[in-house]
PDB file of C-alpha atoms and ligand atoms in Angstrom:
ATOM      1  CA  MET A  64     103.633 105.328 125.835  1.00  0.00           C
ATOM      2  CA  HIS A  65     101.668 102.318 126.143  1.00  0.00           C
ATOM      3  CA  TRP A  66     104.025  99.228 125.600  1.00  0.00           C
ATOM      4  CA  LYS A  67     102.805  95.974 124.820  1.00  0.00           C
ATOM      5  CA  VAL A  68     105.568  93.136 125.044  1.00  0.00           C
ATOM      6  CA  ILE A  69     105.816  89.929 123.078  1.00  0.00           C
ATOM      7  CA  ARG A  70     107.727  87.278 124.466  1.00  0.00           C
ATOM      8  CA  PHE A  71     109.735  84.429 122.857  1.00  0.00           C
ATOM      9  CA  THR A  72     112.177  81.949 123.927  1.00  0.00           C
ATOM     10  CA  GLU A  73     113.681  81.824 120.638  1.00  0.00           C
ATOM     11  CA  VAL A  74     113.637  83.774 117.538  1.00  0.00           C
ATOM     12  CA  SER A  75     116.058  84.537 114.734  1.00  0.00           C
ATOM     13  CA  SER A  76     116.119  88.163 115.350  1.00  0.00           C
ATOM     14  CA  THR A  77     113.807  90.256 117.364  1.00  0.00           C
ATOM     15  CA  ASN A  78     114.248  92.903 114.646  1.00  0.00           C
ATOM     16  CA  ASP A  79     113.229  90.469 112.073  1.00  0.00           C
ATOM     17  CA  TYR A  80     110.020  89.158 113.614  1.00  0.00           C
ATOM     18  CA  ALA A  81     109.255  92.842 114.405  1.00  0.00           C
ATOM     19  CA  ARG A  82     109.421  93.710 110.793  1.00  0.00           C
ATOM     20  CA  GLU A  83     107.061  90.884 109.885  1.00  0.00           C
ATOM     21  CA  ILE A  84     104.417  92.189 112.170  1.00  0.00           C
ATOM     22  CA  ALA A  85     105.118  95.898 112.330  1.00  0.00           C
ATOM     23  CA  LYS A  86     102.238  97.242 109.820  1.00  0.00           C
ATOM     24  CA  GLU A  87      99.511  95.139 111.667  1.00  0.00           C
ATOM     25  CA  VAL A  88     100.426  96.280 115.282  1.00  0.00           C
ATOM     26  CA  PRO A  89     100.080  99.549 117.010  1.00  0.00           C
ATOM     27  CA  GLU A  90     103.310 101.504 117.780  1.00  0.00           C
ATOM     28  CA  GLY A  91     104.365 100.502 121.355  1.00  0.00           C
ATOM     29  CA  THR A  92     104.423  96.788 120.410  1.00  0.00           C
ATOM     30  CA  VAL A  93     107.830  95.067 121.695  1.00  0.00           C
ATOM     31  CA  VAL A  94     109.420  92.004 120.630  1.00  0.00           C
ATOM     32  CA  VAL A  95     111.620  90.349 123.285  1.00  0.00           C
ATOM     33  CA  ALA A  96     113.243  86.968 123.055  1.00  0.00           C
ATOM     34  CA  LYS A  97     115.462  85.052 125.725  1.00  0.00           C
ATOM     35  CA  ARG A  98     117.760  84.157 122.772  1.00  0.00           C
ATOM     36  CA  GLN A  99     118.272  85.088 119.295  1.00  0.00           C
ATOM     37  CA  THR A 100     119.808  82.494 116.523  1.00  0.00           C
ATOM     38  CA  SER A 101     120.752  85.216 113.959  1.00  0.00           C
ATOM     39  CA  GLY A 102     121.236  88.291 116.026  1.00  0.00           C
ATOM     40  CA  ARG A 103     122.492  90.863 114.122  1.00  0.00           C
ATOM     41  CA  GLY A 104     124.334  94.336 113.991  1.00  0.00           C
ATOM     42  CA  ARG A 105     124.624  96.615 111.321  1.00  0.00           C
ATOM     43  CA  LYS A 106     125.569  95.646 107.720  1.00  0.00           C
ATOM     44  CA  GLY A 107     124.931  91.791 108.772  1.00  0.00           C
ATOM     45  CA  ARG A 108     127.471  91.514 111.480  1.00  0.00           C
ATOM     46  CA  LYS A 109     126.774  89.203 114.086  1.00  0.00           C
ATOM     47  CA  TRP A 110     125.377  89.871 117.583  1.00  0.00           C
ATOM     48  CA  ALA A 111     125.738  87.319 120.267  1.00  0.00           C
ATOM     49  CA  SER A 112     122.492  86.548 121.840  1.00  0.00           C
ATOM     50  CA  PRO A 113     122.596  83.819 124.410  1.00  0.00           C
ATOM     51  CA  GLU A 114     120.210  83.196 127.064  1.00  0.00           C
ATOM     52  CA  GLY A 115     120.619  85.680 129.975  1.00  0.00           C
ATOM     53  CA  GLY A 116     120.572  88.985 127.830  1.00  0.00           C
ATOM     54  CA  LEU A 117     118.015  91.586 126.771  1.00  0.00           C
ATOM     55  CA  TRP A 118     116.996  91.374 123.130  1.00  0.00           C
ATOM     56  CA  MET A 119     114.657  93.473 122.284  1.00  0.00           C
ATOM     57  CA  THR A 120     112.837  95.371 119.261  1.00  0.00           C
ATOM     58  CA  ALA A 121     110.358  98.293 120.032  1.00  0.00           C
ATOM     59  CA  ILE A 122     107.923  98.918 116.803  1.00  0.00           C
ATOM     60  CA  LEU A 123     107.580 102.729 116.759  1.00  0.00           C
ATOM     61  CA  LYS A 124     105.822 105.081 114.208  1.00  0.00           C
ATOM     62  CA  PRO A 125     106.979 108.339 114.426  1.00  0.00           C
ATOM     63  CA  ARG A 126     106.096 110.062 111.265  1.00  0.00           C
ATOM     64  CA  SER A 127     109.172 111.887 111.004  1.00  0.00           C
ATOM     65  CA  SER A 128     110.839 113.396 108.077  1.00  0.00           C
ATOM     66  CA  PRO A 129     113.825 111.409 106.898  1.00  0.00           C
ATOM     67  CA  GLU A 130     116.305 114.037 108.249  1.00  0.00           C
ATOM     68  CA  HIS A 131     115.212 113.235 111.948  1.00  0.00           C
ATOM     69  CA  ILE A 132     114.736 109.565 111.777  1.00  0.00           C
ATOM     70  CA  THR A 133     118.437 108.749 111.762  1.00  0.00           C
ATOM     71  CA  LYS A 134     118.592 110.338 115.214  1.00  0.00           C
ATOM     72  CA  LEU A 135     116.283 107.667 116.725  1.00  0.00           C
ATOM     73  CA  VAL A 136     119.116 105.544 117.436  1.00  0.00           C
ATOM     74  CA  PHE A 137     120.219 108.393 119.931  1.00  0.00           C
ATOM     75  CA  VAL A 138     116.949 107.707 121.600  1.00  0.00           C
ATOM     76  CA  GLY A 139     117.976 103.886 122.309  1.00  0.00           C
ATOM     77  CA  ALA A 140     121.311 104.922 123.598  1.00  0.00           C
ATOM     78  CA  LEU A 141     120.330 107.417 125.888  1.00  0.00           C
ATOM     79  CA  ALA A 142     117.647 105.125 127.072  1.00  0.00           C
ATOM     80  CA  VAL A 143     120.293 102.458 127.796  1.00  0.00           C
ATOM     81  CA  VAL A 144     122.626 104.913 129.613  1.00  0.00           C
ATOM     82  CA  ASP A 145     119.647 105.930 132.230  1.00  0.00           C
ATOM     83  CA  THR A 146     118.810 102.587 132.460  1.00  0.00           C
ATOM     84  CA  LEU A 147     122.351 101.135 133.501  1.00  0.00           C
ATOM     85  CA  ALA A 148     122.553 104.713 135.671  1.00  0.00           C
ATOM     86  CA  ARG A 149     119.611 103.202 137.955  1.00  0.00           C
ATOM     87  CA  TYR A 150     122.064 100.173 138.757  1.00  0.00           C
ATOM     88  CA  GLY A 151     124.927 102.407 139.232  1.00  0.00           C
ATOM     89  CA  ILE A 152     126.770 101.698 136.125  1.00  0.00           C
ATOM     90  CA  PRO A 153     128.349 104.768 134.619  1.00  0.00           C
ATOM     91  CA  ALA A 154     128.258 104.431 130.834  1.00  0.00           C
ATOM     92  CA  GLU A 155     128.960 106.342 127.933  1.00  0.00           C
ATOM     93  CA  ILE A 156     127.980 106.537 124.147  1.00  0.00           C
ATOM     94  CA  LYS A 157     130.377 105.665 121.557  1.00  0.00           C
ATOM     95  CA  TRP A 158     128.859 107.540 118.556  1.00  0.00           C
ATOM     96  CA  PRO A 159     127.148 106.157 116.663  1.00  0.00           C
ATOM     97  CA  ASN A 160     125.111 103.230 118.112  1.00  0.00           C
ATOM     98  CA  ASP A 161     127.350 101.435 121.099  1.00  0.00           C
ATOM     99  CA  VAL A 162     127.125 101.878 124.589  1.00  0.00           C
ATOM    100  CA  LEU A 163     130.292 101.204 126.460  1.00  0.00           C
ATOM    101  CA  VAL A 164     131.482 100.907 130.154  1.00  0.00           C
ATOM    102  CA  GLY A 165     134.992 101.347 130.901  1.00  0.00           C
ATOM    103  CA  GLY A 166     135.663 101.146 127.232  1.00  0.00           C
ATOM    104  CA  LYS A 167     133.708  97.851 126.932  1.00  0.00           C
ATOM    105  CA  LYS A 168     130.549  97.492 124.736  1.00  0.00           C
ATOM    106  CA  ILE A 169     127.644  96.649 126.878  1.00  0.00           C
ATOM    107  CA  ALA A 170     125.168  97.460 124.379  1.00  0.00           C
ATOM    108  CA  GLY A 171     124.515  98.112 120.662  1.00  0.00           C
ATOM    109  CA  ILE A 172     121.453  99.677 118.872  1.00  0.00           C
ATOM    110  CA  LEU A 173     120.024  98.602 115.732  1.00  0.00           C
ATOM    111  CA  THR A 174     117.492 101.037 113.985  1.00  0.00           C
ATOM    112  CA  GLU A 175     115.800 100.201 110.885  1.00  0.00           C
ATOM    113  CA  CYS A 176     112.984 101.968 109.007  1.00  0.00           C
ATOM    114  CA  LYS A 177     110.470 101.855 106.491  1.00  0.00           C
ATOM    115  CA  LEU A 178     109.921 105.431 105.645  1.00  0.00           C
ATOM    116  CA  ASN A 179     106.141 106.621 106.358  1.00  0.00           C
ATOM    117  CA  SER A 180     105.297 103.345 107.914  1.00  0.00           C
ATOM    118  CA  PHE A 181     107.407 102.268 110.852  1.00  0.00           C
ATOM    119  CA  ALA A 182     110.693 102.190 112.720  1.00  0.00           C
ATOM    120  CA  LEU A 183     112.347  99.573 114.602  1.00  0.00           C
ATOM    121  CA  LEU A 184     114.419 100.382 117.508  1.00  0.00           C
ATOM    122  CA  GLY A 185     116.473  97.056 118.301  1.00  0.00           C
ATOM    123  CA  ILE A 186     118.556  96.953 121.414  1.00  0.00           C
ATOM    124  CA  GLY A 187     120.930  94.353 122.643  1.00  0.00           C
ATOM    125  CA  LEU A 188     122.107  94.710 126.191  1.00  0.00           C
ATOM    126  CA  ASN A 189     124.337  92.235 128.084  1.00  0.00           C
ATOM    127  CA  VAL A 190     122.641  91.626 131.364  1.00  0.00           C
ATOM    128  CA  ASN A 191     123.523  88.039 132.971  1.00  0.00           C
ATOM    129  CA  ASN A 192     124.755  86.463 129.681  1.00  0.00           C
ATOM    130  CA  GLU A 193     128.157  85.111 129.067  1.00  0.00           C
ATOM    131  CA  ILE A 194     130.107  87.254 126.651  1.00  0.00           C
ATOM    132  CA  PRO A 195     131.696  84.809 123.977  1.00  0.00           C
ATOM    133  CA  GLU A 196     135.634  84.270 124.529  1.00  0.00           C
ATOM    134  CA  GLU A 197     136.562  86.083 121.279  1.00  0.00           C
ATOM    135  CA  LEU A 198     134.638  89.115 122.384  1.00  0.00           C
ATOM    136  CA  LYS A 199     135.736  89.169 125.871  1.00  0.00           C
ATOM    137  CA  GLU A 200     138.481  91.734 125.599  1.00  0.00           C
ATOM    138  CA  GLN A 201     135.956  94.435 124.128  1.00  0.00           C
ATOM    139  CA  ALA A 202     132.465  93.300 125.854  1.00  0.00           C
ATOM    140  CA  ILE A 203     131.136  93.326 129.093  1.00  0.00           C
ATOM    141  CA  SER A 204     127.756  92.547 131.003  1.00  0.00           C
ATOM    142  CA  MET A 205     125.872  94.106 133.878  1.00  0.00           C
ATOM    143  CA  ALA A 206     126.561  90.839 135.672  1.00  0.00           C
ATOM    144  CA  GLU A 207     130.141  91.500 135.683  1.00  0.00           C
ATOM    145  CA  LEU A 208     129.674  94.868 136.968  1.00  0.00           C
ATOM    146  CA  VAL A 209     127.164  94.525 139.521  1.00  0.00           C
ATOM    147  CA  GLY A 210     126.029  90.723 139.925  1.00  0.00           C
ATOM    148  CA  LYS A 211     123.004  89.114 138.707  1.00  0.00           C
ATOM    149  CA  VAL A 212     120.123  91.300 137.890  1.00  0.00           C
ATOM    150  CA  SER A 213     116.472  90.686 137.000  1.00  0.00           C
ATOM    151  CA  ILE A 214     116.219  90.888 133.173  1.00  0.00           C
ATOM    152  CA  GLU A 215     112.235  91.826 133.731  1.00  0.00           C
ATOM    153  CA  GLU A 216     112.998  94.619 135.940  1.00  0.00           C
ATOM    154  CA  VAL A 217     115.922  96.001 133.473  1.00  0.00           C
ATOM    155  CA  LEU A 218     113.298  95.851 130.365  1.00  0.00           C
ATOM    156  CA  GLN A 219     110.751  97.681 132.549  1.00  0.00           C
ATOM    157  CA  ALA A 220     113.400 100.476 133.218  1.00  0.00           C
ATOM    158  CA  LEU A 221     114.629 100.365 129.768  1.00  0.00           C
ATOM    159  CA  LEU A 222     111.066 100.925 128.445  1.00  0.00           C
ATOM    160  CA  ARG A 223     110.290 103.814 130.767  1.00  0.00           C
ATOM    161  CA  SER A 224     113.501 105.358 129.693  1.00  0.00           C
ATOM    162  CA  ILE A 225     112.625 104.788 126.038  1.00  0.00           C
ATOM    163  CA  SER A 226     109.198 106.476 126.619  1.00  0.00           C
ATOM    164  CA  TYR A 227     110.748 109.766 128.112  1.00  0.00           C
ATOM    165  CA  TRP A 228     113.537 110.222 125.088  1.00  0.00           C
ATOM    166  CA  TYR A 229     110.583 108.996 122.637  1.00  0.00           C
ATOM    167  CA  SER A 230     108.416 111.827 123.479  1.00  0.00           C
ATOM    168  CA  LEU A 231     111.177 114.554 123.202  1.00  0.00           C
ATOM    169  CA  PHE A 232     111.631 112.876 119.891  1.00  0.00           C
ATOM    170  CA  LYS A 233     108.381 113.061 118.865  1.00  0.00           C
ATOM    171  CA  ASN A 234     107.883 116.425 120.171  1.00  0.00           C
ATOM    172  CA  GLY A 235     110.547 117.769 117.845  1.00  0.00           C
ATOM    173  CA  MET A 236     113.112 118.171 120.741  1.00  0.00           C
ATOM    174  CA  HIS A 237     115.979 116.877 118.646  1.00  0.00           C
ATOM    175  CA  GLU A 238     118.604 119.416 120.037  1.00  0.00           C
ATOM    176  CA  LYS A 239     117.734 118.520 123.613  1.00  0.00           C
ATOM    177  CA  ILE A 240     118.341 114.871 122.573  1.00  0.00           C
ATOM    178  CA  LEU A 241     121.552 115.859 120.732  1.00  0.00           C
ATOM    179  CA  GLN A 242     122.817 117.749 123.854  1.00  0.00           C
ATOM    180  CA  ALA A 243     122.232 114.869 126.178  1.00  0.00           C
ATOM    181  CA  VAL A 244     124.271 112.479 123.388  1.00  0.00           C
ATOM    182  CA  ARG A 245     127.251 115.033 123.535  1.00  0.00           C
ATOM    183  CA  LEU A 246     127.235 115.295 127.205  1.00  0.00           C
ATOM    184  CA  LYS A 247     127.359 111.380 127.431  1.00  0.00           C
ATOM    185  CA  SER A 248     129.670 110.741 124.588  1.00  0.00           C
ATOM    186  CA  SER A 249     133.122 109.105 124.835  1.00  0.00           C
ATOM    187  CA  VAL A 250     134.241 110.105 121.530  1.00  0.00           C
ATOM    188  CA  ILE A 251     134.250 114.006 121.679  1.00  0.00           C
ATOM    189  CA  GLY A 252     137.969 115.123 122.112  1.00  0.00           C
ATOM    190  CA  ARG A 253     139.475 111.889 121.203  1.00  0.00           C
ATOM    191  CA  ASN A 254     141.630 110.948 117.883  1.00  0.00           C
ATOM    192  CA  VAL A 255     139.322 108.523 115.933  1.00  0.00           C
ATOM    193  CA  VAL A 256     139.437 106.628 112.952  1.00  0.00           C
ATOM    194  CA  ILE A 257     136.543 106.128 110.863  1.00  0.00           C
ATOM    195  CA  ILE A 258     135.916 102.541 108.840  1.00  0.00           C
ATOM    196  CA  GLU A 259     133.469 101.908 106.245  1.00  0.00           C
ATOM    197  CA  ASP A 260     133.611  98.317 104.730  1.00  0.00           C
ATOM    198  CA  GLY A 261     136.662  97.318 106.326  1.00  0.00           C
ATOM    199  CA  GLU A 262     138.616 100.257 105.160  1.00  0.00           C
ATOM    200  CA  VAL A 263     139.919 103.531 106.898  1.00  0.00           C
ATOM    201  CA  VAL A 264     138.134 106.475 105.156  1.00  0.00           C
ATOM    202  CA  LEU A 265     139.036 109.158 107.479  1.00  0.00           C
ATOM    203  CA  GLU A 266     141.358 109.793 110.857  1.00  0.00           C
ATOM    204  CA  GLY A 267     141.111 112.805 113.099  1.00  0.00           C
ATOM    205  CA  LYS A 268     139.848 114.420 116.314  1.00  0.00           C
ATOM    206  CA  ALA A 269     136.283 114.287 116.965  1.00  0.00           C
ATOM    207  CA  ILE A 270     135.420 117.685 118.114  1.00  0.00           C
ATOM    208  CA  GLY A 271     131.638 117.452 118.384  1.00  0.00           C
ATOM    209  CA  ILE A 272     128.218 116.289 117.194  1.00  0.00           C
ATOM    210  CA  ASP A 273     126.130 118.331 114.962  1.00  0.00           C
ATOM    211  CA  GLU A 274     122.399 119.312 114.809  1.00  0.00           C
ATOM    212  CA  SER A 275     121.924 116.417 112.409  1.00  0.00           C
ATOM    213  CA  GLY A 276     123.651 113.928 114.559  1.00  0.00           C
ATOM    214  CA  SER A 277     126.673 113.947 112.236  1.00  0.00           C
ATOM    215  CA  LEU A 278     130.144 113.633 114.009  1.00  0.00           C
ATOM    216  CA  LEU A 279     132.586 116.367 113.259  1.00  0.00           C
ATOM    217  CA  ILE A 280     136.124 115.589 112.670  1.00  0.00           C
ATOM    218  CA  ASP A 281     138.868 117.796 112.822  1.00  0.00           C
ATOM    219  CA  ARG A 282     141.459 116.779 110.172  1.00  0.00           C
ATOM    220  CA  SER A 283     144.603 118.988 110.627  1.00  0.00           C
ATOM    221  CA  GLY A 284     142.222 122.221 110.806  1.00  0.00           C
ATOM    222  CA  HIS A 285     139.947 121.023 108.213  1.00  0.00           C
ATOM    223  CA  ILE A 286     136.209 119.929 109.757  1.00  0.00           C
ATOM    224  CA  GLU A 287     134.841 117.078 108.011  1.00  0.00           C
ATOM    225  CA  ARG A 288     131.237 115.752 108.825  1.00  0.00           C
ATOM    226  CA  VAL A 289     130.650 111.991 109.112  1.00  0.00           C
ATOM    227  CA  VAL A 290     127.243 111.206 108.496  1.00  0.00           C
ATOM    228  CA  TYR A 291     125.559 108.352 110.647  1.00  0.00           C
ATOM    229  CA  GLY A 292     125.105 105.176 108.514  1.00  0.00           C
ATOM    230  CA  ASP A 293     126.829 102.350 108.024  1.00  0.00           C
ATOM    231  CA  VAL A 294     130.376 103.717 109.332  1.00  0.00           C
ATOM    232  CA  SER A 295     132.256 102.312 112.528  1.00  0.00           C
ATOM    233  CA  LEU A 296     134.427 104.228 114.712  1.00  0.00           C
ATOM    234  CA  ARG A 297     137.622 103.015 116.273  1.00  0.00           C
ATOM    235  CA  PHE A 298     139.946 105.114 118.746  1.00  0.00           C
ATOM    236  CA  ALA A 299     143.032 105.968 117.325  1.00  0.00           C
ATOM    237  CA  ASP A 300     144.956 105.043 120.337  1.00  0.00           C
ATOM    238  CA  GLN A 301     143.632 101.303 121.128  1.00  0.00           C
TER     239      GLN A 301
HETATM  240  C1  LIG B 496     125.505  96.763 116.863  1.00  0.00           C
HETATM  241  O1  LIG B 496     126.025  96.480 115.611  1.00  0.00           O
HETATM  242  O2  LIG B 496     125.912  97.018 117.547  1.00  0.00           O
HETATM  243  C2  LIG B 496     123.745  96.585 116.942  1.00  0.00           C
HETATM  244  C3  LIG B 496     123.600  95.404 117.882  1.00  0.00           C
HETATM  245  C4  LIG B 496     122.057  95.150 118.019  1.00  0.00           C
HETATM  246  C5  LIG B 496     121.516  94.013 118.425  1.00  0.00           C
HETATM  247  C6  LIG B 496     119.976  93.965 118.910  1.00  0.00           C
HETATM  248  S1  LIG B 496     119.592  92.731 119.923  1.00  0.00           S
HETATM  249  C7  LIG B 496     118.023  92.689 119.495  1.00  0.00           C
HETATM  250  C8  LIG B 496     117.802  93.225 118.059  1.00  0.00           C
HETATM  251  N1  LIG B 496     117.653  91.981 116.951  1.00  0.00           N
HETATM  252  C9  LIG B 496     118.889  92.002 116.542  1.00  0.00           C
HETATM  253  O3  LIG B 496     119.012  90.771 115.662  1.00  0.00           O
HETATM  254  N2  LIG B 496     119.713  92.926 116.697  1.00  0.00           N
HETATM  255  C10 LIG B 496     119.219  93.971 117.688  1.00  0.00           C
HETATM  256  P1  LIG B 496     127.397  96.944 115.189  1.00  0.00           P
HETATM  257  O4  LIG B 496     127.645  98.059 115.405  1.00  0.00           O
HETATM  258  O5  LIG B 496     127.213  96.469 113.827  1.00  0.00           O
HETATM  259  O6  LIG B 496     128.101  96.242 116.100  1.00  0.00           O
HETATM  260  C11 LIG B 496     128.392  94.591 115.863  1.00  0.00           C
HETATM  261  C12 LIG B 496     129.720  94.287 116.734  1.00  0.00           C
HETATM  262  O7  LIG B 496     129.466  94.375 117.965  1.00  0.00           O
HETATM  263  C13 LIG B 496     130.076  92.635 116.268  1.00  0.00           C
HETATM  264  O8  LIG B 496     130.861  92.730 115.124  1.00  0.00           O
HETATM  265  C14 LIG B 496     131.034  92.468 117.654  1.00  0.00           C
HETATM  266  O9  LIG B 496     132.184  92.879 117.568  1.00  0.00           O
HETATM  267  C15 LIG B 496     130.280  93.143 118.549  1.00  0.00           C
HETATM  268  N3  LIG B 496     129.319  92.388 119.459  1.00  0.00           N
HETATM  269  C16 LIG B 496     128.669  91.090 119.025  1.00  0.00           C
HETATM  270  N4  LIG B 496     127.709  90.641 120.114  1.00  0.00           N
HETATM  271  C17 LIG B 496     127.910  91.409 121.020  1.00  0.00           C
HETATM  272  C18 LIG B 496     127.544  91.569 122.277  1.00  0.00           C
HETATM  273  N5  LIG B 496     126.679  90.434 122.908  1.00  0.00           N
HETATM  274  N6  LIG B 496     127.897  92.298 123.287  1.00  0.00           N
HETATM  275  C19 LIG B 496     128.997  93.392 122.971  1.00  0.00           C
HETATM  276  N7  LIG B 496     129.563  93.215 121.552  1.00  0.00           N
HETATM  277  C20 LIG B 496     129.120  92.326 120.627  1.00  0.00           C
END
């Protein structure tokens, strides 16, 4: 993939800026900002984006069918895990869109799509930035783990890893992607609680991720499928 990076000191959200230009620019255009004033998670949740972190959105044009596009989030999560491994940081994927180190969130992925047109792969990775006080118990940065690192170097490593996983995605090798997600998952084998709109909708033991990317939950012998969407997951023992 040939990446073309557009850099800003400040934007509201790299996903929002990317959405505005997506139709006019080629696939591989990447929007990066030093800080975001309205960084977002899913469902309008806030994403803390002070200077020192890596806040980026890659504009992709995969021409995949709707059933596959939801798996794009795993391209981002796997790329982050690979990138962290280069720095000796062992990370895990918490289905569906978080990357954790030692149980703390180091990165979040936000994918947004306009079907038959473009997909936005937004990645927020805590690099050298301060973690806000209220998130300190649940979030961590690369600097806390290995000391200060070059954001530019992290970006280049991340783009290389995205190229790899995205080429598998484009070539229809979804099972290979899912197999990697299963291997890196911090969820399988654990008791989890699924939350939607602040309410618990399901509790049980996560036993796998199926071929569509859905989480399989064993609820006293009855297997339920949780489709990736706007749900959140909490570990039952935390
Ligand atoms: C996510 O949402 O995890 C997706 C985050 C995506 C951020 C990137 S940055 C570049 C691009 N532009 C954007 O505007 N967004 C993307 P979600 O699963 O909804 O998780 C949000 C939750 O994560 C919040 O409610 C907080 O609890 C927590 N959180 C917020 N900021 C954080 C941070 N910097 N590090 C770790 N956790 C954080």
